[in-house]
Amino acid sequence: MTYLSTDNVENHFHDVVIIGSGGAGMRCALQLADAGHRVAIVTKVLPTRSHTVAAQGGINASLGNVLSDHWHWHMYDTVKGSDYLGDQDAIEYMCRAAPRIVRELEHQGVTFSRLENGTIYQRAFGGQSREFGEGGQALRTCAAADRTGHAILHTLYQQNLRAGTHFYQEFFALDLITDQDGCHGVMAWDIANGTYHLFQAKAVILATGGAGRVFKTTTNAHICTGDGGALVLDAGLPVEDMEFFQFHPTGIADIGPLITEGVRGEGGYLLNAEGERFMERYAPTAKDLASRDVVSRAIALEIRAGRGCGPNKDYVLLKLDHLGEELIMKRLPNIHELALRFAGVDCTKEPIPVQPTMHYTMGGIPTNYHTEVVYTDGDDTEKVCGGLYAIGEAACVSVHGANRLGGNSLLEIVVFGHACGERVNAFLKQRRYHPPLDKDCWKKAVARVEKWFHSTDREDGPRVSDVRKRMQTIMQDHFSVYRTEDVMREGVEQIEAVAKELKQARMDDACRLFNTELVEALELENLMGLARVTAAGALARTESRGAHARDDYPDRDDQLWQKHTLAKIGESGVELDYKPVRTQPMTVASFPPKKRVY
Ligand SMILES: Cc1cc2nc3c(=O)[nH]c(=O)nc-3n(C[C@H](O)[C@H](O)[C@H](O)COP(=O)(O)OP(=O)(O)OC[C@H]3O[C@@H](n4cnc5c(N)ncnc54)[C@H](O)[C@@H]3O)c2cc1C
């Protein structure tokens, strides 16, 4: 079958098209559908299978239900947690909005756990303090047992069904339709029946989630392949701060499923092979509840020093049996099940083997706090790409900077999902009609897919799955918790080589119906671009900051490096540029950089 005319491409007209049905996409869709717009969500899986459903521990808001709290302390913790790379205007916006947006979720139907007095249950999470770090540990993370993401995603899905949002599920977004006036739509492919679809929209919102599958061992679902960032790179726009990937301290050893920070929030702690609570040495005050970059590095150092557990001495133990079976089954039932299933451990009786595992993508599509996609054109003035927005883990707004605090991501997706809805609602008053499109605008996307069908005629060339494994192993071996010049330089060369290999790769399955090999090929193309910019950005950054820890440059260098990386892919390879961090909040005084101690 060849596609020669638009007769073979089905046309759809919507006011707004949102790519992604995670918490970010669905919160935004709800806002716009309730405002009366014709909203479409295009998603490559069934809506409630988005990765948000896997979120466990909770969502931060300074409700002060257990101990007194204030959004300004939340803001301080987030700026400090970001290792001073977060944009302080966006952080202020998020922390101020948090209590209102979380209560709104409660009213929409999220089944939060409750305190005795009926208010939302809140637990301790890493990097949380009171009175700007002076007043001890805050209890800021609102939880629905250890299934908070599940509760939020299902509630938002139901609300969207009520509001009349149109769902195009198992549709894969292939290409953004852009011109000098910005973005006007997206081309997508129907995975189930192999047909092509052109979605014309006055505004397009990217809510495609993280890119965890760049690495071999990750807590992320197989669908977390950074497709939104790749679409933006392909449109000639930059991505931001991609060298910052968070390693969560407690993935189940060897395989990666997440054991929530909520376990330590409830009183669990880490032990090395000598039975020592080693976090007391690394973070005397916060101990096991220091921020994630600090705890992951401590575990890596313990393992390096030969104090890891097991036959290969490559993991540590997370002890929680002392919390008692009743509390575990009430507050952490999912953890009990995960540990049993994946590690064969009954955590009410024995500790869980854990090691740092790739968890969260701090970088992404650059936006301002109104969620508009921004770029610079050689000079220092930031420009907005009209009609294009990005939210959630796919975006880099940047509230997490170099290191995200636990519980701040579920918050980010709903706060900026809401903010985006408001902004687009105003924008639609100016852009009232669908502009005419170039008659060939669909061709690039079709060619992208058809070339894979042509590859099935070839007998030579590597298989897609082999190329993916190689890429993930290179990233894991060369860009993990600790990084050095030589190892990264070698990693950059190997990634560039494997990217070339992908151009020669072939697919075996020529079927047009539900061709999962083709989905994987498209996802690998997306991952590859992001791996290339991650590698180049990491090698260039000669300092240690947040999740980017270098043996050869152990200190943070604010003079040179308190700036965001912008990366594009041009004809001759990855092109790096930088832009300043927004250190000025909206209304309060700036938090200047200081040494981070926990
Ligand atoms: C195991 C785990 C536990 C976590 N626990 C917590 C927690 O307790 N607290 C917290 O704050 N954060 C937590 N996080 C992080 C948080 O869950 C995520 O950052 C957040 O849910 C991301 O939401 P999102 O809406 O941006 O994207 P996602 O929920 O990942 O959704 C992405 C959507 O994009 C769609 N999509 C992607 N590419 C395409 C394409 N090409 N075409 C069409 N559709 C596409 C997908 O189908 C999906 O619907 C956790 C993450 C993990 C992995």
XYZ file of C-alpha atoms and ligand atoms in Angstrom:
651
model
C 0.000 0.000 0.000
C 1.402 3.458 -0.836
C 0.029 6.753 0.355
C 0.043 9.305 -2.418
C -2.757 11.661 -1.579
C -4.591 12.990 1.447
C -7.507 10.738 0.492
C -5.688 8.110 2.495
C -5.291 10.330 5.526
C -8.352 10.836 7.679
C -8.895 14.453 8.782
C -10.063 15.514 12.241
C -10.810 19.040 13.446
C -10.608 19.977 17.118
C -10.050 23.208 19.026
C -7.317 21.549 21.027
C -5.373 18.319 20.629
C -3.578 16.963 23.680
C -1.028 14.212 23.144
C -1.014 12.052 26.252
C -3.632 10.860 28.715
C -1.503 10.841 31.890
C -2.358 13.087 34.798
C -1.038 16.168 32.988
C -2.982 15.638 29.760
C -6.196 14.669 31.519
C -6.119 17.564 34.036
C -5.643 19.985 31.167
C -8.315 18.353 29.001
C -10.808 18.598 31.837
C -10.216 22.335 32.221
C -10.726 22.948 28.494
C -13.648 20.589 27.963
C -15.462 22.142 30.926
C -14.876 25.555 29.298
C -16.816 24.319 26.267
C -13.995 23.595 23.797
C -13.855 20.610 21.471
C -10.940 18.717 23.018
C -9.210 15.582 21.729
C -6.763 13.411 23.617
C -4.498 11.308 21.398
C -2.806 8.528 23.390
C -0.731 5.528 22.411
C -2.206 3.333 25.176
C -5.595 3.048 26.870
C -5.928 6.250 28.931
C -5.696 4.643 32.368
C -2.537 2.732 31.413
C -0.480 5.920 31.320
C 2.494 5.861 33.687
C 0.772 8.190 36.176
C -1.212 5.127 37.257
C 1.981 3.647 38.748
C 2.724 6.581 41.063
C 2.752 5.356 44.609
C 3.823 7.604 47.458
C 1.831 10.804 47.024
C 1.491 14.444 46.056
C 2.932 17.436 47.926
C 0.874 20.349 49.221
C 1.433 22.471 52.311
C -2.014 21.685 53.747
C -0.562 21.413 57.249
C -3.025 18.689 58.228
C -0.574 17.001 60.625
C 2.090 19.612 61.407
C 1.947 23.304 60.541
C 3.255 24.052 57.048
C 3.499 26.910 54.548
C 3.862 27.099 50.756
C 6.973 29.279 51.236
C 8.753 26.413 53.083
C 7.672 24.074 50.291
C 9.158 26.536 47.814
C 12.428 26.731 49.772
C 12.719 22.910 49.845
C 12.041 22.684 46.108
C 14.642 25.348 45.199
C 17.206 23.672 47.469
C 16.243 20.199 46.163
C 16.725 21.424 42.581
C 20.334 22.297 43.513
C 19.537 25.879 42.458
C 18.832 24.976 38.842
C 15.030 25.266 39.196
C 13.310 28.408 37.877
C 12.069 30.200 40.984
C 9.074 31.908 39.352
C 7.690 28.516 38.281
C 8.474 26.982 41.676
C 6.648 29.774 43.507
C 3.677 29.366 41.153
C 3.506 25.607 41.791
C 3.923 25.681 45.571
C 1.368 28.476 46.031
C -1.187 26.679 43.870
C -0.664 23.262 45.498
C -3.163 23.365 48.401
C -5.971 24.668 46.152
C -5.318 22.186 43.352
C -5.031 19.198 45.719
C -8.281 20.101 47.507
C -9.858 20.401 44.077
C -8.715 16.828 43.316
C -10.353 15.733 46.553
C -13.626 17.339 45.457
C -13.339 15.745 42.019
C -13.349 12.368 43.725
C -9.775 11.265 44.517
C -9.983 8.741 47.364
C -7.219 10.103 49.590
C -6.391 8.236 52.802
C -7.776 10.059 55.861
C -6.600 11.195 59.261
C -8.777 10.521 62.327
C -10.350 13.998 61.959
C -11.361 13.293 58.352
C -8.765 15.520 56.621
C -6.337 14.244 53.944
C -3.590 11.943 55.273
C -0.059 13.392 54.858
C 3.269 11.570 55.234
C 6.947 12.554 55.308
C 8.955 12.450 52.058
C 12.561 13.232 51.201
C 13.949 16.784 51.323
C 10.976 18.250 53.215
C 11.583 20.710 56.016
C 9.803 23.323 58.126
C 10.734 26.966 58.651
C 13.352 26.940 55.883
C 15.105 23.843 57.127
C 15.289 24.993 60.752
C 12.197 23.385 62.192
C 12.687 19.694 61.352
C 10.840 17.338 59.030
C 7.558 18.420 57.387
C 4.685 16.023 56.652
C 3.632 17.350 53.251
C 2.857 14.395 51.007
C -0.868 13.672 50.542
C -1.452 9.991 49.843
C -4.078 7.497 48.790
C -2.305 4.556 50.539
C 0.549 3.733 48.121
C -1.636 3.999 45.012
C -1.947 7.778 44.728
C -1.364 7.976 40.965
C -3.993 5.301 40.368
C -6.565 7.262 42.378
C -5.771 10.525 40.567
C -5.691 9.096 37.035
C -8.946 7.171 37.324
C -10.725 10.190 38.821
C -9.523 12.469 36.031
C -10.531 9.919 33.380
C -14.047 9.695 34.777
C -14.313 13.485 34.956
C -13.210 13.741 31.312
C -15.830 11.215 30.230
C -18.410 13.396 31.956
C -17.035 16.565 30.339
C -17.160 15.068 26.827
C -13.433 14.918 25.954
C -12.851 12.910 22.738
C -10.400 10.022 23.198
C -8.322 8.604 20.327
C -6.704 5.707 22.114
C -3.905 3.521 20.741
C -3.008 6.303 18.302
C 0.704 7.094 17.946
C 1.661 10.768 17.362
C 4.260 10.914 14.575
C 4.913 14.507 13.587
C 3.962 18.060 14.571
C 2.484 20.254 11.852
C 4.332 23.566 12.221
C 5.021 26.691 10.148
C 6.346 30.194 10.868
C 3.185 30.965 12.925
C 3.650 27.990 15.231
C 1.913 24.649 15.589
C -1.404 23.757 13.916
C -1.821 20.064 14.429
C -0.306 16.635 14.540
C -0.094 13.562 12.332
C -0.845 10.236 14.016
C -1.035 6.573 13.171
C -3.811 4.275 14.390
C -1.932 1.344 15.925
C -4.937 -1.000 15.731
C -5.729 -0.706 12.019
C -2.634 0.987 10.585
C -4.393 4.071 9.155
C -3.051 7.640 9.097
C -4.802 10.598 10.733
C -4.285 14.355 10.488
C -5.484 16.221 13.576
C -5.909 19.928 12.891
C -6.027 22.062 16.024
C -5.741 25.683 17.098
C -3.524 24.556 19.981
C -1.451 21.408 20.491
C -0.401 20.290 23.969
C 2.393 17.793 24.534
C 1.810 15.704 27.672
C 3.786 12.630 26.658
C 5.572 11.819 29.948
C 9.196 10.886 30.664
C 11.991 9.157 28.760
C 13.117 6.599 31.348
C 13.517 3.865 28.746
C 16.714 5.539 27.551
C 18.276 3.463 30.372
C 18.412 -0.305 30.825
C 17.157 -0.496 34.408
C 14.314 1.860 35.205
C 11.162 2.163 37.275
C 9.423 3.586 34.200
C 6.840 1.740 32.103
C 7.842 0.517 28.615
C 5.823 3.382 27.121
C 8.016 6.095 28.727
C 10.034 6.819 25.602
C 10.181 10.628 25.532
C 8.094 10.943 22.365
C 7.145 14.593 22.996
C 10.767 15.707 23.332
C 11.603 13.822 20.152
C 8.725 15.515 18.262
C 10.077 18.888 19.349
C 13.663 18.028 18.360
C 12.355 16.871 15.011
C 10.582 20.220 14.546
C 13.973 21.946 14.957
C 13.287 23.191 18.500
C 15.562 22.548 21.495
C 15.082 20.374 24.577
C 16.319 21.509 27.986
C 18.548 20.009 30.732
C 18.377 16.450 29.405
C 21.569 15.485 31.256
C 19.559 15.414 34.488
C 17.951 11.989 34.974
C 16.973 11.082 38.522
C 18.087 7.770 40.006
C 15.645 6.653 42.687
C 17.508 5.112 45.621
C 15.124 2.196 46.075
C 14.351 0.251 42.914
C 14.111 -3.529 43.515
C 17.650 -4.836 42.939
C 18.453 -5.999 39.379
C 15.000 -5.460 37.895
C 13.966 -1.940 38.869
C 10.313 -1.826 40.047
C 9.930 1.073 42.450
C 9.686 0.851 46.221
C 8.240 4.239 47.156
C 10.044 6.815 49.271
C 6.858 6.592 51.354
C 8.393 3.461 52.949
C 11.118 5.633 54.463
C 8.498 8.337 55.131
C 6.622 5.832 57.304
C 9.836 4.966 59.218
C 11.678 2.390 57.053
C 15.471 2.721 56.706
C 18.471 1.489 54.695
C 21.139 -0.962 55.894
C 24.479 -2.001 54.368
C 26.033 -5.487 54.526
C 27.393 -4.719 57.997
C 23.884 -4.009 59.254
C 24.744 -0.299 59.613
C 22.236 2.572 59.087
C 24.732 4.256 56.807
C 22.581 7.298 55.910
C 23.335 8.672 59.393
C 26.904 9.276 58.163
C 25.913 10.972 54.870
C 22.956 13.094 56.056
C 23.084 13.418 59.862
C 19.816 15.383 60.131
C 17.490 14.064 57.410
C 19.137 10.595 57.327
C 17.114 8.272 55.059
C 14.895 11.190 54.057
C 17.615 13.292 52.438
C 16.876 14.171 48.807
C 17.073 11.373 46.231
C 20.365 12.380 44.604
C 22.047 12.363 48.031
C 20.661 8.936 49.033
C 21.428 7.357 45.624
C 25.032 8.569 45.771
C 25.401 7.267 49.334
C 24.222 3.803 48.239
C 26.597 3.862 45.250
C 29.496 4.769 47.570
C 28.612 1.997 50.041
C 28.575 -0.527 47.201
C 31.893 0.820 45.879
C 33.433 0.464 49.346
C 32.505 -3.239 49.341
C 29.659 -2.866 51.837
C 26.929 -3.957 49.411
C 24.844 -7.083 50.090
C 24.311 -10.312 48.165
C 26.711 -12.520 46.188
C 27.832 -9.596 43.988
C 27.739 -7.051 46.841
C 25.702 -4.792 44.581
C 22.633 -3.807 46.584
C 21.601 -2.592 50.052
C 18.614 -3.500 52.215
C 15.451 -1.517 52.938
C 14.101 -2.551 56.327
C 10.446 -1.959 57.207
C 9.302 -5.055 59.113
C 9.624 -3.092 62.398
C 6.665 -0.920 61.249
C 4.354 -3.859 61.896
C 2.075 -5.803 59.590
C -0.988 -3.665 60.355
C 0.621 -0.381 59.257
C 2.254 -1.978 56.200
C -1.029 -3.482 54.988
C -2.907 -0.206 55.591
C -0.428 2.360 54.242
C 1.835 0.312 51.923
C -0.198 -2.632 50.589
C 1.121 -2.268 47.041
C 4.729 -2.348 48.264
C 3.996 -5.575 50.102
C 2.690 -7.068 46.864
C 5.537 -5.737 44.677
C 8.231 -7.035 47.051
C 6.572 -10.434 47.180
C 6.122 -10.679 43.418
C 9.386 -9.232 42.135
C 11.871 -9.939 44.965
C 10.193 -12.953 46.579
C 10.368 -11.136 49.924
C 7.624 -10.787 52.559
C 8.464 -7.263 53.743
C 6.521 -7.694 56.997
C 9.256 -10.162 57.964
C 12.420 -9.407 55.908
C 14.136 -6.383 54.319
C 13.841 -5.664 50.568
C 17.017 -5.703 48.372
C 17.266 -2.314 46.627
C 19.638 -0.312 44.448
C 19.509 3.090 42.660
C 17.398 2.862 39.527
C 16.672 5.407 36.800
C 13.339 6.989 37.739
C 12.559 10.475 36.473
C 13.363 12.801 33.571
C 14.062 16.273 34.974
C 14.780 17.735 31.536
C 12.335 18.056 28.671
C 10.572 20.524 26.408
C 11.403 24.090 27.523
C 8.381 26.104 28.646
C 7.619 29.204 30.712
C 5.310 28.852 33.718
C 2.324 29.542 31.457
C 3.303 26.210 29.802
C 4.028 27.819 26.401
C 6.888 26.122 24.532
C 9.823 28.568 24.317
C 13.088 28.720 22.389
C 15.898 31.167 21.697
C 17.033 32.001 18.202
C 20.749 32.610 18.564
C 20.181 35.689 20.751
C 19.161 35.732 24.413
C 15.526 36.725 23.980
C 13.083 33.923 24.598
C 10.386 33.403 21.975
C 7.110 31.508 22.244
C 6.168 28.859 19.671
C 2.545 29.909 18.972
C -0.095 27.277 19.675
C 2.354 24.759 21.155
C 2.325 23.875 24.854
C 4.018 21.232 27.004
C 3.124 19.945 30.468
C 4.010 17.184 32.921
C 7.131 15.059 32.839
C 7.589 15.769 29.117
C 8.097 19.470 29.885
C 10.937 21.325 31.574
C 9.207 24.294 33.167
C 11.654 23.939 35.232
C 10.420 23.258 38.763
C 12.757 20.322 39.474
C 16.025 21.762 38.169
C 18.812 19.245 38.713
C 16.910 17.015 41.144
C 13.195 16.453 41.747
C 11.758 16.048 45.242
C 9.454 13.059 45.736
C 5.770 14.035 45.556
C 6.473 17.112 43.421
C 5.798 15.447 40.090
C 2.194 14.460 40.664
C 1.846 18.044 41.874
C 3.504 19.463 38.772
C 1.212 17.546 36.416
C -1.999 18.803 37.988
C -0.834 22.371 38.688
C 0.528 22.929 35.188
C -2.240 20.856 33.580
C -4.614 23.395 35.118
C -2.400 26.380 34.201
C -2.186 25.195 30.613
C -5.971 24.875 30.397
C -6.336 28.487 31.537
C -3.689 29.763 29.120
C -5.052 27.895 26.102
C -8.573 29.022 26.940
C -7.363 32.648 26.600
C -5.332 31.848 23.464
C -8.367 30.354 21.720
C -10.057 33.746 21.920
C -7.319 35.044 19.566
C -6.871 32.003 17.322
C -10.458 31.407 16.348
C -10.061 29.463 13.090
C -7.973 26.580 11.809
C -5.410 28.091 9.426
C -4.994 26.472 5.972
C -2.212 23.870 5.988
C 0.458 23.062 3.453
C -1.016 20.392 1.163
C 1.995 18.114 1.740
C 2.104 18.465 5.516
C 1.164 14.812 6.061
C 3.948 13.343 3.919
C 6.838 13.378 6.379
C 4.908 11.346 8.955
C 3.771 8.790 6.392
C 7.317 8.407 5.077
C 8.541 7.884 8.644
C 6.310 4.825 9.037
C 6.492 3.475 5.468
C 10.284 3.257 5.547
C 9.949 0.643 8.303
C 7.617 -1.438 6.133
C 10.192 -1.208 3.321
C 12.860 -2.464 5.754
C 11.038 -5.804 6.023
C 12.191 -6.623 2.435
C 15.842 -6.528 3.536
C 17.694 -9.467 4.996
C 20.675 -7.595 6.360
C 20.813 -4.932 9.071
C 20.413 -5.246 12.847
C 17.057 -5.892 14.472
C 15.333 -3.014 16.252
C 15.285 -4.843 19.595
C 19.063 -5.452 19.459
C 19.795 -1.800 18.717
C 17.570 -0.779 21.616
C 19.375 -3.081 24.036
C 22.742 -1.694 22.935
C 21.615 1.897 23.380
C 20.176 1.233 26.836
C 23.320 -0.589 27.971
C 25.589 2.224 26.782
C 23.503 4.794 28.646
C 23.444 2.658 31.795
C 27.200 1.998 31.737
C 28.354 5.509 30.808
C 25.798 7.939 32.294
C 24.709 6.457 35.652
C 24.835 7.795 39.223
C 28.533 8.767 38.934
C 30.027 10.161 35.719
C 33.605 10.925 34.542
C 35.096 12.533 31.443
C 36.687 9.398 29.912
C 33.725 7.120 30.476
C 31.283 9.715 29.115
C 33.458 10.543 26.083
C 33.466 6.862 25.191
C 29.689 6.814 25.790
C 29.123 9.732 23.399
C 31.103 7.957 20.642
C 29.231 4.706 21.174
C 25.827 6.418 21.195
C 26.629 8.225 17.948
C 27.659 4.876 16.411
C 24.528 3.086 17.552
C 22.396 5.995 16.248
C 23.901 5.351 12.797
C 23.185 1.647 13.202
C 19.516 2.442 13.771
C 19.328 3.936 10.273
C 20.230 0.475 8.878
C 17.936 -1.467 11.227
C 15.149 -3.678 9.940
C 11.775 -4.884 11.124
C 10.567 -8.489 10.632
C 6.837 -8.001 10.956
C 5.154 -6.529 7.848
C 1.618 -6.657 9.219
C -0.265 -3.348 9.339
C -2.600 -4.355 12.146
C -1.358 -3.815 15.689
C 2.272 -4.050 14.688
C 4.043 -3.744 18.041
C 7.456 -4.112 16.414
C 6.741 -0.950 14.464
C 5.667 0.848 17.656
C 8.995 -0.176 19.205
C 10.918 1.034 16.156
C 9.257 4.458 16.309
C 9.854 4.649 20.048
C 13.492 3.737 19.573
C 13.928 6.552 17.050
C 12.542 8.898 19.691
C 14.728 7.517 22.469
C 17.829 7.692 20.308
C 17.591 11.458 19.748
C 17.156 12.005 23.467
C 20.058 9.668 24.334
C 22.292 11.685 22.008
C 21.450 15.049 23.588
C 21.670 13.569 27.107
C 25.152 12.234 26.427
C 26.428 15.438 24.829
C 24.924 17.672 27.540
C 26.364 15.536 30.345
C 29.863 15.493 28.888
C 29.857 19.266 28.468
C 28.722 20.081 32.032
C 31.971 20.194 34.029
C 30.489 20.339 37.529
C 28.411 18.230 39.917
C 24.846 19.417 40.466
C 21.851 17.396 41.665
C 21.563 14.167 39.714
C 24.607 14.999 37.560
C 27.462 13.834 39.827
C 31.007 13.796 38.415
C 33.997 12.170 40.072
C 36.337 14.524 38.213
C 34.367 17.712 39.046
C 32.913 16.969 42.499
C 31.749 20.533 43.266
C 28.907 22.663 42.031
C 30.148 25.639 40.009
C 27.537 28.411 40.195
C 29.781 30.925 38.477
C 29.973 28.904 35.278
C 27.102 26.469 35.395
C 24.036 27.926 37.083
C 22.405 27.814 33.656
C 20.112 25.559 31.647
C 21.394 23.436 28.781
C 19.504 23.710 25.470
C 20.185 20.979 22.916
C 19.131 20.588 19.295
C 20.055 18.052 16.657
C 21.414 19.637 13.479
C 22.986 18.314 10.282
C 26.384 17.896 11.930
C 25.141 16.421 15.213
C 24.090 17.687 18.639
C 24.239 21.480 19.095
C 24.419 22.837 22.652
C 23.415 26.265 23.860
C 22.610 27.669 27.315
C 20.156 30.046 28.966
C 20.140 31.622 32.438
C 18.206 30.157 35.365
C 15.234 32.338 36.370
C 16.368 33.130 39.895
C 13.717 35.811 40.513
C 10.443 34.446 41.956
C 7.107 36.174 41.266
C 6.498 37.953 44.588
C 8.952 36.811 47.275
C 12.731 37.243 47.614
C 15.053 34.968 45.667
C 16.759 32.033 47.399
C 20.442 32.484 46.516
C 22.576 29.341 46.073
C 24.173 27.881 49.197
C 25.735 24.573 50.105
C 23.153 21.792 50.318
C 23.219 19.862 53.570
C 20.520 17.489 54.802
C 6.776 3.844 39.440
C 6.617 5.327 39.580
C 6.146 5.861 40.770
C 6.008 7.249 40.909
N 5.544 7.744 42.091
C 5.375 9.088 42.221
C 4.853 9.645 43.423
O 4.511 8.943 44.368
N 4.724 10.991 43.500
C 5.074 11.822 42.475
O 4.932 13.023 42.600
N 5.550 11.313 41.312
C 5.710 9.969 41.166
N 6.196 9.465 39.992
C 6.389 10.365 38.846
C 5.040 10.702 38.235
O 4.173 9.615 38.345
C 5.177 11.042 36.744
O 6.183 11.998 36.551
C 3.864 11.633 36.209
O 2.782 10.791 36.539
C 3.930 11.853 34.708
O 2.651 12.212 34.250
P 2.427 12.732 32.762
O 0.985 13.034 32.647
O 3.401 13.806 32.480
O 2.838 11.509 31.835
P 2.387 9.963 31.789
O 1.478 9.595 32.889
O 3.642 9.188 31.626
O 1.542 9.885 30.460
C 2.121 10.030 29.181
C 1.032 9.878 28.146
O 1.549 10.205 26.860
C 1.086 9.288 25.906
N 2.050 9.265 24.796
C 3.395 9.262 24.874
N 3.931 9.254 23.642
C 2.908 9.262 22.767
C 2.812 9.251 21.356
N 3.887 9.228 20.562
N 1.583 9.254 20.793
C 0.465 9.261 21.564
N 0.507 9.268 22.901
C 1.709 9.267 23.495
C 0.963 7.977 26.662
O 0.051 7.124 26.032
C 0.455 8.482 28.017
O -0.942 8.595 27.978
C 6.340 8.089 39.833
C 6.795 7.549 38.637
C 6.961 6.189 38.522
C 7.516 5.650 37.238
